[in-house]
Amino acid sequence: MRQLPWLSLIIFWPLVAACVMPALRGDAAACRRFAVLAALGELALCALIAGLFAAGSFGPELVEDAAWIPSFGIRYSLSLDGLSLIFVVLTALIGLCCMLASRHDDRERPALYHGLILASLTTVQGIFLASDVFLFALFWEAQLIPVFFLIGVFGHGDKLRVAMKFFLFSATGGLLMFLAVIALGVLSANAPDGPNFALEALTRLDIPQNVGRWLFAAFVLSFAIKIPLVPVHMWLPDAHTEAPTAGSLILAGLLLKTGGYALIRFALPLFPEAAHAFAPALTVLGLVGLFYASAVAVAQEDVKRLIAYSSIGHMGLAVAAMVSGSRLALGGAVLLMVSHALTSGGLFSLAGAIGERLGSRRFDILGGIWNKAPHFGAAFLFCVLASAALPGLSGFVGEAMIVFGLFKVNVLAAGLAVAGMAATLVYLLRLARDVLYGPPRSAVPFPDLDAREAVLLSLLAVGIVWLGLFPGPVLGLAAEPLNAIAARVWPGL
């Protein structure tokens, strides 16, 4: 069992399925069925590996390694530990939700539409599994391509301008990080083993302080754009507003998480001295984002745009926790990212359904949906409450861990985090009130959830409740990798 290329299968199975899609392009129903089956296959494969990992069949880490470009020390090197396993399974789950949410956006060129979603899954899985920094940078750059076309071809409104904005922001950050990766390779050339891009080997490099800080800044700028951290967040609200529903799920559920994961996995252990030096600035930016997002979100007139700003606030809080120097807060940040993927996935799916039913997502035509479609209303309220971190749901555990962790190391930051979380309740209450209650402002019929939507939301709801009540298994999976990273960055913990 161990000899099978499990990690390569996880990464490239969606890409193989995407390559089959053109053969089905004349039959939209066949495209949808095959895409759902391919996503189900990816989720089943990840679940099987998670089961084998939990049973100890792979030991603490599953590795695939082969020489790729030996003269430059570049290897095809993948590894899976408990931390990457969490995000690999999350990617497969969100991928299946994307397929279930695509019934209306894929009417034109369904083969291309589903092929782009599958290709994006490949690039995201590659980011979570790469342990060679050069290979990681390649997957990081490649993830722009399918999402750019998903927004630019299948988006709404001013989709080309928005797709270009997303591409320029992300490519600029990616280019700076790629130059930093090349610099690391040059610095490693004088090491005993010669040029090397292995993450573990690079963490042992003796990098001059000033050089390390510049390289850390290049890495963090690229990750901050993807997270997104204020003030490099400007691409996100537009991208979410004009993207198809599946595009919003990929953006909120996966791409934002690649930024947070990369900050923990690569930037912190590679440059621990710089992480200490930049921690106050990153904490301020994260907390500013929490308040800024709340202030702007409450003034939005489009449901998807409001939810997009909520993502900036939640991820800002996660960044403040990641650099806090608290092991408890670091674990909370991981749990908060997983919770945000599930709750924002549910909210974006429901926002997309509102647009499909009414032709608009503006608040001035909403209201009274609870009476028109009670199952839809219940699902919407559940996702709002999960986003508000109601006890018993996933968001509560992550935010509680972050607050308790911050109080141990920085009382002022903890107090501001609590105030910021309270501020998020204002726009979430407005979201629930203006969508669900009051007199209906539109005479257009509003059908209740269909079977496909019910399955999609049930998958997310199970994850939200399970994480809220039984977070132990997820925290246990992440414990050993996070302990190793924390010991590298904050040895005194």
Short mmCIF file of C-alpha atoms in Angstrom, two decimals:
data_model
loop_
_atom_site.label_atom_id
_atom_site.label_comp_id
_atom_site.label_asym_id
_atom_site.label_seq_id
_atom_site.Cartn_x
_atom_site.Cartn_y
_atom_site.Cartn_z
CA MET A 1 0.00 0.00 0.00
CA ARG A 2 2.78 2.40 0.97
CA GLN A 3 4.51 1.94 -2.41
CA LEU A 4 1.59 3.40 -4.35
CA PRO A 5 2.13 7.05 -5.40
CA TRP A 6 -0.69 8.24 -3.16
CA LEU A 7 0.31 11.88 -3.15
CA SER A 8 0.74 12.08 -6.93
CA LEU A 9 -2.68 10.45 -7.30
CA ILE A 10 -4.23 13.13 -5.08
CA ILE A 11 -2.63 15.91 -7.12
CA PHE A 12 -3.03 14.65 -10.66
CA TRP A 13 -6.28 12.68 -10.58
CA PRO A 14 -8.34 15.90 -11.02
CA LEU A 15 -6.06 17.02 -13.88
CA VAL A 16 -6.47 13.67 -15.65
CA ALA A 17 -10.24 14.02 -15.27
CA ALA A 18 -10.03 17.57 -16.64
CA CYS A 19 -8.25 16.25 -19.74
CA VAL A 20 -11.19 13.88 -20.36
CA MET A 21 -13.76 16.69 -20.23
CA PRO A 22 -13.30 17.86 -23.89
CA ALA A 23 -14.48 14.42 -25.07
CA LEU A 24 -17.84 15.11 -23.36
CA ARG A 25 -18.27 18.72 -24.50
CA GLY A 26 -21.30 17.98 -26.66
CA ASP A 27 -23.36 16.69 -23.71
CA ALA A 28 -23.77 19.06 -20.75
CA ALA A 29 -25.43 16.41 -18.56
CA ALA A 30 -22.57 13.98 -19.19
CA CYS A 31 -20.05 16.71 -18.32
CA ARG A 32 -21.81 17.35 -15.01
CA ARG A 33 -22.09 13.67 -14.11
CA PHE A 34 -18.45 12.99 -14.94
CA ALA A 35 -17.27 16.08 -13.02
CA VAL A 36 -19.24 15.04 -9.93
CA LEU A 37 -17.87 11.49 -10.18
CA ALA A 38 -14.32 12.81 -10.57
CA ALA A 39 -14.73 15.04 -7.50
CA LEU A 40 -16.27 12.14 -5.57
CA GLY A 41 -13.29 9.99 -6.57
CA GLU A 42 -10.89 12.65 -5.27
CA LEU A 43 -12.78 12.89 -1.97
CA ALA A 44 -12.90 9.09 -1.61
CA LEU A 45 -9.15 8.87 -2.29
CA CYS A 46 -8.41 11.54 0.32
CA ALA A 47 -10.73 9.84 2.83
CA LEU A 48 -8.97 6.51 2.24
CA ILE A 49 -5.55 8.09 2.80
CA ALA A 50 -6.84 9.89 5.90
CA GLY A 51 -8.06 6.54 7.25
CA LEU A 52 -4.73 4.84 6.52
CA PHE A 53 -2.87 7.78 8.05
CA ALA A 54 -4.98 7.63 11.20
CA ALA A 55 -4.34 3.88 11.42
CA GLY A 56 -0.58 4.52 11.32
CA SER A 57 -0.02 2.81 7.96
CA PHE A 58 2.20 5.65 6.73
CA GLY A 59 3.97 6.56 9.97
CA PRO A 60 4.16 10.27 10.93
CA GLU A 61 4.70 11.37 7.33
CA LEU A 62 4.10 10.04 3.80
CA VAL A 63 6.80 11.06 1.33
CA GLU A 64 7.39 10.85 -2.42
CA ASP A 65 10.76 12.00 -3.67
CA ALA A 66 12.56 11.80 -7.01
CA ALA A 67 15.28 13.75 -8.77
CA TRP A 68 13.87 16.26 -11.26
CA ILE A 69 16.55 18.82 -12.25
CA PRO A 70 19.63 17.50 -10.38
CA SER A 71 22.06 20.20 -11.59
CA PHE A 72 19.97 22.84 -9.76
CA GLY A 73 19.07 20.65 -6.80
CA ILE A 74 15.38 20.68 -7.74
CA ARG A 75 13.42 17.55 -6.82
CA TYR A 76 9.88 16.28 -7.30
CA SER A 77 9.37 16.07 -3.57
CA LEU A 78 5.99 15.72 -1.87
CA SER A 79 5.12 15.02 1.74
CA LEU A 80 1.95 14.62 3.74
CA ASP A 81 1.72 15.07 7.49
CA GLY A 82 -1.24 15.81 9.73
CA LEU A 83 -1.33 19.53 8.87
CA SER A 84 -1.30 19.04 5.11
CA LEU A 85 -3.79 16.16 5.41
CA ILE A 86 -6.38 18.54 6.93
CA PHE A 87 -6.16 20.90 3.96
CA VAL A 88 -5.97 18.10 1.39
CA VAL A 89 -9.27 16.63 2.62
CA LEU A 90 -10.78 20.13 2.81
CA THR A 91 -9.78 20.76 -0.83
CA ALA A 92 -11.46 17.56 -1.98
CA LEU A 93 -14.66 18.42 -0.05
CA ILE A 94 -14.82 21.96 -1.44
CA GLY A 95 -14.14 20.55 -4.91
CA LEU A 96 -17.22 18.32 -4.68
CA CYS A 97 -19.27 21.29 -3.43
CA CYS A 98 -18.08 23.30 -6.46
CA MET A 99 -19.45 20.65 -8.80
CA LEU A 100 -22.79 20.56 -6.97
CA ALA A 101 -23.02 24.37 -7.09
CA SER A 102 -22.39 24.61 -10.82
CA ARG A 103 -25.79 23.76 -12.29
CA HIS A 104 -26.51 27.27 -13.65
CA ASP A 105 -23.08 28.72 -14.36
CA ASP A 106 -21.96 25.87 -16.62
CA ARG A 107 -24.66 26.19 -19.30
CA GLU A 108 -22.18 27.56 -21.83
CA ARG A 109 -19.11 25.39 -22.48
CA PRO A 110 -19.68 22.98 -19.56
CA ALA A 111 -16.62 20.90 -20.42
CA LEU A 112 -14.34 23.93 -20.09
CA TYR A 113 -16.10 25.08 -16.93
CA HIS A 114 -15.72 21.79 -15.06
CA GLY A 115 -12.26 21.22 -16.51
CA LEU A 116 -11.09 24.53 -15.01
CA ILE A 117 -12.47 23.60 -11.58
CA LEU A 118 -10.70 20.23 -11.71
CA ALA A 119 -7.45 21.87 -12.84
CA SER A 120 -7.63 24.32 -9.95
CA LEU A 121 -7.97 21.39 -7.52
CA THR A 122 -4.73 19.94 -8.89
CA THR A 123 -2.79 23.16 -8.31
CA VAL A 124 -4.18 23.66 -4.79
CA GLN A 125 -3.41 20.05 -3.77
CA GLY A 126 0.10 20.56 -5.12
CA ILE A 127 0.59 23.58 -2.86
CA PHE A 128 -0.52 21.62 0.21
CA LEU A 129 1.73 18.65 -0.60
CA ALA A 130 4.93 20.12 -2.08
CA SER A 131 7.97 19.93 0.20
CA ASP A 132 10.44 21.21 -2.40
CA VAL A 133 10.20 25.01 -2.30
CA PHE A 134 10.77 25.34 -6.07
CA LEU A 135 7.98 22.83 -6.76
CA PHE A 136 5.74 24.70 -4.32
CA ALA A 137 6.41 27.96 -6.18
CA LEU A 138 5.45 26.32 -9.49
CA PHE A 139 2.12 25.11 -8.09
CA TRP A 140 1.62 28.56 -6.52
CA GLU A 141 1.97 30.28 -9.89
CA ALA A 142 -0.06 27.64 -11.72
CA GLN A 143 -3.11 28.13 -9.52
CA LEU A 144 -3.68 31.55 -11.10
CA ILE A 145 -4.39 30.14 -14.55
CA PRO A 146 -7.63 28.12 -14.05
CA VAL A 147 -9.11 30.69 -11.65
CA PHE A 148 -8.30 33.54 -14.07
CA PHE A 149 -10.23 31.80 -16.86
CA LEU A 150 -13.02 30.71 -14.52
CA ILE A 151 -13.68 34.36 -13.63
CA GLY A 152 -12.85 35.85 -17.04
CA VAL A 153 -14.95 33.42 -19.11
CA PHE A 154 -17.76 32.36 -16.77
CA GLY A 155 -18.03 35.39 -14.47
CA HIS A 156 -20.63 38.12 -14.50
CA GLY A 157 -20.63 41.87 -15.14
CA ASP A 158 -17.20 43.39 -15.68
CA LYS A 159 -15.60 39.95 -15.56
CA LEU A 160 -12.55 40.57 -17.75
CA ARG A 161 -11.44 43.62 -15.78
CA VAL A 162 -11.92 41.72 -12.52
CA ALA A 163 -10.05 38.66 -13.82
CA MET A 164 -7.14 40.86 -14.92
CA LYS A 165 -7.09 42.59 -11.53
CA PHE A 166 -6.95 39.22 -9.76
CA PHE A 167 -4.19 38.03 -12.09
CA LEU A 168 -2.03 41.16 -11.78
CA PHE A 169 -2.20 41.23 -7.98
CA SER A 170 -1.46 37.53 -7.62
CA ALA A 171 1.20 37.38 -10.35
CA THR A 172 3.08 40.35 -8.91
CA GLY A 173 3.23 38.74 -5.48
CA GLY A 174 4.08 35.37 -7.00
CA LEU A 175 6.93 36.83 -9.04
CA LEU A 176 8.53 38.40 -5.96
CA MET A 177 8.25 35.12 -4.08
CA PHE A 178 9.73 33.23 -7.04
CA LEU A 179 12.75 35.57 -7.03
CA ALA A 180 13.11 34.91 -3.29
CA VAL A 181 13.00 31.15 -3.95
CA ILE A 182 15.78 31.53 -6.55
CA ALA A 183 17.79 33.52 -4.01
CA LEU A 184 17.40 30.69 -1.50
CA GLY A 185 18.69 28.26 -4.11
CA VAL A 186 21.73 30.48 -4.72
CA LEU A 187 22.41 30.75 -0.98
CA SER A 188 22.16 26.98 -0.62
CA ALA A 189 24.78 26.45 -3.36
CA ASN A 190 27.56 26.93 -0.78
CA ALA A 191 26.04 24.36 1.58
CA PRO A 192 27.77 20.95 1.91
CA ASP A 193 25.08 19.26 -0.21
CA GLY A 194 25.19 21.91 -2.95
CA PRO A 195 22.13 23.66 -4.41
CA ASN A 196 19.01 22.50 -2.68
CA PHE A 197 15.36 23.52 -2.53
CA ALA A 198 14.18 21.00 0.08
CA LEU A 199 12.23 22.86 2.77
CA GLU A 200 13.90 20.96 5.61
CA ALA A 201 17.39 21.69 4.26
CA LEU A 202 16.63 25.37 3.64
CA THR A 203 15.47 25.87 7.23
CA ARG A 204 19.05 25.01 8.31
CA LEU A 205 20.67 27.65 6.08
CA ASP A 206 22.63 30.39 7.81
CA ILE A 207 21.05 33.40 6.10
CA PRO A 208 22.34 36.93 6.90
CA GLN A 209 19.79 38.90 8.90
CA ASN A 210 19.13 41.64 6.33
CA VAL A 211 18.88 39.15 3.47
CA GLY A 212 16.51 36.97 5.50
CA ARG A 213 14.22 39.91 6.21
CA TRP A 214 14.03 40.89 2.53
CA LEU A 215 13.30 37.30 1.50
CA PHE A 216 10.68 36.95 4.24
CA ALA A 217 9.03 40.17 3.03
CA ALA A 218 8.85 38.79 -0.52
CA PHE A 219 7.27 35.54 0.68
CA VAL A 220 4.82 37.30 2.98
CA LEU A 221 3.74 39.85 0.38
CA SER A 222 2.78 37.04 -1.97
CA PHE A 223 0.92 35.19 0.78
CA ALA A 224 -0.71 38.39 2.09
CA ILE A 225 -2.21 39.10 -1.35
CA LYS A 226 -3.73 35.64 -1.43
CA ILE A 227 -4.94 35.63 2.22
CA PRO A 228 -5.89 38.64 1.64
CA LEU A 229 -4.40 41.03 4.20
CA VAL A 230 -5.18 44.75 4.26
CA PRO A 231 -4.01 46.77 2.29
CA VAL A 232 -3.38 44.25 -0.53
CA HIS A 233 -6.94 42.94 -0.42
CA MET A 234 -8.42 45.13 -3.18
CA TRP A 235 -8.79 42.34 -5.72
CA LEU A 236 -10.98 40.14 -3.49
CA PRO A 237 -14.39 41.92 -3.27
CA ASP A 238 -14.57 42.44 -7.04
CA ALA A 239 -13.44 38.88 -7.75
CA HIS A 240 -16.08 37.40 -5.45
CA THR A 241 -18.82 39.67 -6.79
CA GLU A 242 -18.28 38.79 -10.45
CA ALA A 243 -17.09 35.16 -10.11
CA PRO A 244 -19.47 32.25 -10.71
CA THR A 245 -20.58 30.47 -7.54
CA ALA A 246 -17.97 27.73 -7.87
CA GLY A 247 -15.33 30.41 -8.39
CA SER A 248 -16.32 32.05 -5.11
CA LEU A 249 -16.10 28.67 -3.35
CA ILE A 250 -12.61 28.11 -4.74
CA LEU A 251 -11.49 31.63 -3.81
CA ALA A 252 -12.85 31.62 -0.24
CA GLY A 253 -12.53 27.92 0.52
CA LEU A 254 -9.17 27.14 -1.07
CA LEU A 255 -7.08 30.00 -2.47
CA LEU A 256 -7.29 32.10 0.70
CA LYS A 257 -6.29 29.02 2.69
CA THR A 258 -3.21 28.42 0.54
CA GLY A 259 -1.96 31.84 1.72
CA GLY A 260 -2.46 31.03 5.40
CA TYR A 261 -1.04 27.52 5.04
CA ALA A 262 2.03 28.81 3.17
CA LEU A 263 2.68 31.42 5.85
CA ILE A 264 2.72 28.69 8.53
CA ARG A 265 4.50 26.00 6.53
CA PHE A 266 7.11 28.00 4.59
CA ALA A 267 7.58 31.63 5.67
CA LEU A 268 7.76 31.15 9.46
CA PRO A 269 10.21 28.20 9.65
CA LEU A 270 12.40 29.48 6.79
CA PHE A 271 12.92 32.92 8.36
CA PRO A 272 12.31 32.73 12.13
CA GLU A 273 14.32 35.89 12.92
CA ALA A 274 12.39 37.90 10.34
CA ALA A 275 9.12 36.42 11.60
CA HIS A 276 9.89 37.89 15.03
CA ALA A 277 10.83 41.25 13.51
CA PHE A 278 7.71 41.51 11.32
CA ALA A 279 5.25 39.98 13.82
CA PRO A 280 4.07 43.32 15.31
CA ALA A 281 3.38 44.77 11.85
CA LEU A 282 1.52 41.64 10.71
CA THR A 283 -0.51 41.61 13.93
CA VAL A 284 -1.54 45.24 13.40
CA LEU A 285 -2.47 44.60 9.76
CA GLY A 286 -4.49 41.52 10.70
CA LEU A 287 -6.45 43.34 13.42
CA VAL A 288 -6.93 46.44 11.26
CA GLY A 289 -8.38 44.14 8.63
CA LEU A 290 -10.82 42.74 11.19
CA PHE A 291 -12.24 46.19 11.98
CA TYR A 292 -11.95 47.54 8.44
CA ALA A 293 -13.82 44.56 6.98
CA SER A 294 -16.63 44.95 9.50
CA ALA A 295 -17.00 48.68 8.79
CA VAL A 296 -17.07 48.21 5.02
CA ALA A 297 -19.17 45.03 5.02
CA VAL A 298 -22.07 46.63 6.84
CA ALA A 299 -22.39 49.25 4.06
CA GLN A 300 -22.49 46.78 1.16
CA GLU A 301 -25.59 46.44 -1.01
CA ASP A 302 -24.70 43.06 -2.57
CA VAL A 303 -24.88 39.83 -0.53
CA LYS A 304 -21.76 38.28 -2.09
CA ARG A 305 -19.78 41.46 -1.62
CA LEU A 306 -20.68 41.58 2.08
CA ILE A 307 -19.59 37.95 2.52
CA ALA A 308 -16.34 38.73 0.66
CA TYR A 309 -15.46 41.46 3.16
CA SER A 310 -16.22 39.08 6.02
CA SER A 311 -13.49 36.80 4.63
CA ILE A 312 -10.95 39.63 4.96
CA GLY A 313 -11.83 40.02 8.64
CA HIS A 314 -11.71 36.32 9.50
CA MET A 315 -8.39 35.76 7.72
CA GLY A 316 -6.93 38.90 9.32
CA LEU A 317 -7.68 37.41 12.72
CA ALA A 318 -6.04 34.15 11.63
CA VAL A 319 -2.86 36.00 10.58
CA ALA A 320 -2.65 37.81 13.92
CA ALA A 321 -2.84 34.40 15.61
CA MET A 322 -0.21 32.82 13.35
CA VAL A 323 2.50 35.34 14.24
CA SER A 324 1.50 35.78 17.89
CA GLY A 325 4.02 33.36 19.36
CA SER A 326 1.23 31.40 21.05
CA ARG A 327 1.03 27.70 20.20
CA LEU A 328 -2.64 27.69 21.27
CA ALA A 329 -3.46 30.59 18.94
CA LEU A 330 -1.56 28.93 16.09
CA GLY A 331 -3.76 25.83 16.40
CA GLY A 332 -6.80 28.10 16.58
CA ALA A 333 -5.74 29.79 13.34
CA VAL A 334 -5.69 26.42 11.54
CA LEU A 335 -9.13 25.53 12.89
CA LEU A 336 -10.48 28.98 12.01
CA MET A 337 -9.26 28.63 8.41
CA VAL A 338 -11.00 25.26 8.05
CA SER A 339 -14.16 26.62 9.64
CA HIS A 340 -14.12 29.68 7.39
CA ALA A 341 -13.83 27.49 4.30
CA LEU A 342 -16.97 25.59 5.34
CA THR A 343 -19.08 28.55 6.47
CA SER A 344 -18.13 30.89 3.63
CA GLY A 345 -18.67 28.00 1.21
CA GLY A 346 -22.23 27.66 2.50
CA LEU A 347 -22.88 31.41 2.40
CA PHE A 348 -21.47 31.85 -1.11
CA SER A 349 -23.50 28.85 -2.35
CA LEU A 350 -26.69 30.37 -0.92
CA ALA A 351 -25.81 33.83 -2.27
CA GLY A 352 -25.34 32.27 -5.71
CA ALA A 353 -28.73 30.56 -5.36
CA ILE A 354 -30.35 33.92 -4.55
CA GLY A 355 -28.89 35.39 -7.73
CA GLU A 356 -30.11 32.43 -9.80
CA ARG A 357 -33.66 32.73 -8.42
CA LEU A 358 -34.09 36.53 -8.40
CA GLY A 359 -31.58 37.68 -11.02
CA SER A 360 -29.89 39.93 -8.44
CA ARG A 361 -28.29 39.70 -5.01
CA ARG A 362 -28.90 43.32 -3.99
CA PHE A 363 -30.45 43.87 -0.58
CA ASP A 364 -33.06 46.28 -1.99
CA ILE A 365 -34.95 43.38 -3.63
CA LEU A 366 -34.50 40.88 -0.79
CA GLY A 367 -36.40 40.26 2.43
CA GLY A 368 -39.01 37.77 3.54
CA ILE A 369 -37.19 34.72 2.18
CA TRP A 370 -37.81 32.74 5.38
CA ASN A 371 -41.56 32.72 4.74
CA LYS A 372 -41.16 31.96 1.02
CA ALA A 373 -38.57 29.19 1.41
CA PRO A 374 -38.22 27.98 5.02
CA HIS A 375 -35.56 25.33 4.32
CA PHE A 376 -33.47 27.87 2.44
CA GLY A 377 -33.94 30.34 5.30
CA ALA A 378 -32.90 27.79 7.91
CA ALA A 379 -29.75 26.92 5.96
CA PHE A 380 -28.88 30.59 5.49
CA LEU A 381 -29.38 31.37 9.19
CA PHE A 382 -27.28 28.32 10.16
CA CYS A 383 -24.36 29.54 8.02
CA VAL A 384 -24.67 33.07 9.43
CA LEU A 385 -24.62 31.72 12.99
CA ALA A 386 -21.61 29.53 12.19
CA SER A 387 -19.80 32.56 10.77
CA ALA A 388 -20.69 34.45 13.98
CA ALA A 389 -18.94 31.67 15.97
CA LEU A 390 -22.01 30.40 17.82
CA PRO A 391 -20.92 27.90 20.53
CA GLY A 392 -21.26 24.34 19.27
CA LEU A 393 -20.34 25.33 15.71
CA SER A 394 -16.90 25.29 14.11
CA GLY A 395 -16.09 28.99 14.25
CA PHE A 396 -16.40 29.14 18.03
CA VAL A 397 -13.59 26.68 18.77
CA GLY A 398 -11.03 28.38 16.54
CA GLU A 399 -11.85 31.91 17.72
CA ALA A 400 -11.86 30.85 21.40
CA MET A 401 -8.42 29.24 21.01
CA ILE A 402 -7.10 32.39 19.31
CA VAL A 403 -8.44 34.70 22.02
CA PHE A 404 -7.11 32.57 24.91
CA GLY A 405 -3.79 32.20 23.13
CA LEU A 406 -3.47 35.93 22.48
CA PHE A 407 -4.30 36.78 26.09
CA LYS A 408 -1.26 34.76 27.17
CA VAL A 409 1.18 36.72 25.00
CA ASN A 410 -0.41 40.08 24.16
CA VAL A 411 -3.34 41.36 26.21
CA LEU A 412 -3.88 44.43 24.01
CA ALA A 413 -4.06 42.35 20.82
CA ALA A 414 -6.42 39.91 22.55
CA GLY A 415 -8.70 42.75 23.65
CA LEU A 416 -8.77 44.22 20.14
CA ALA A 417 -9.47 40.77 18.68
CA VAL A 418 -12.48 40.35 20.99
CA ALA A 419 -13.74 43.82 20.04
CA GLY A 420 -13.23 43.03 16.36
CA MET A 421 -15.15 39.77 16.64
CA ALA A 422 -17.99 41.66 18.33
CA ALA A 423 -17.99 44.13 15.44
CA THR A 424 -18.50 41.30 12.93
CA LEU A 425 -21.86 40.58 14.56
CA VAL A 426 -23.21 43.91 13.24
CA TYR A 427 -22.94 43.02 9.57
CA LEU A 428 -23.89 39.37 10.14
CA LEU A 429 -27.10 40.44 11.92
CA ARG A 430 -27.80 42.86 9.08
CA LEU A 431 -27.20 40.05 6.57
CA ALA A 432 -29.69 37.71 8.28
CA ARG A 433 -32.27 40.47 8.85
CA ASP A 434 -32.30 41.95 5.36
CA VAL A 435 -32.28 38.59 3.55
CA LEU A 436 -34.62 36.49 5.67
CA TYR A 437 -37.05 38.76 7.50
CA GLY A 438 -39.38 41.68 6.84
CA PRO A 439 -41.77 42.03 3.92
CA PRO A 440 -40.65 40.58 0.55
CA ARG A 441 -39.43 43.34 -1.79
CA SER A 442 -39.64 41.18 -4.91
CA ALA A 443 -42.71 39.54 -6.43
CA VAL A 444 -40.53 36.94 -8.19
CA PRO A 445 -41.24 33.39 -6.87
CA PHE A 446 -38.48 32.01 -4.66
CA PRO A 447 -38.34 28.17 -4.79
CA ASP A 448 -37.04 26.34 -1.73
CA LEU A 449 -33.86 24.23 -1.71
CA ASP A 450 -33.73 21.47 -4.31
CA ALA A 451 -32.11 18.07 -3.71
CA ARG A 452 -28.73 19.12 -5.15
CA GLU A 453 -28.53 22.21 -2.97
CA ALA A 454 -29.65 20.23 0.08
CA VAL A 455 -26.84 17.69 -0.44
CA LEU A 456 -24.25 20.47 -0.87
CA LEU A 457 -25.32 22.30 2.28
CA SER A 458 -25.65 19.09 4.28
CA LEU A 459 -22.02 18.20 3.51
CA LEU A 460 -20.88 21.59 4.78
CA ALA A 461 -23.23 21.53 7.79
CA VAL A 462 -21.93 18.13 8.93
CA GLY A 463 -18.39 19.50 8.83
CA ILE A 464 -19.36 22.66 10.73
CA VAL A 465 -21.17 20.77 13.51
CA TRP A 466 -18.52 18.04 13.72
CA LEU A 467 -15.70 20.58 14.08
CA GLY A 468 -17.74 22.52 16.62
CA LEU A 469 -18.44 19.52 18.84
CA PHE A 470 -15.43 17.25 18.21
CA PRO A 471 -12.43 19.38 17.15
CA GLY A 472 -10.01 16.99 18.86
CA PRO A 473 -9.19 14.78 15.86
CA VAL A 474 -8.35 17.77 13.64
CA LEU A 475 -6.30 19.45 16.35
CA GLY A 476 -4.55 16.13 17.01
CA LEU A 477 -3.62 15.77 13.34
CA ALA A 478 -2.09 19.25 13.26
CA ALA A 479 -0.38 19.00 16.67
CA GLU A 480 2.95 17.42 15.74
CA PRO A 481 3.68 19.58 12.64
CA LEU A 482 2.64 22.75 14.47
CA ASN A 483 4.79 21.81 17.47
CA ALA A 484 7.79 21.41 15.15
CA ILE A 485 7.16 24.76 13.46
CA ALA A 486 6.60 26.52 16.79
CA ALA A 487 9.81 25.01 18.20
CA ARG A 488 11.71 26.37 15.18
CA VAL A 489 10.21 29.88 15.31
CA TRP A 490 9.62 30.32 19.06
CA PRO A 491 12.10 27.95 20.80
CA GLY A 492 11.03 29.10 24.27
CA LEU A 493 7.43 27.91 23.92
#
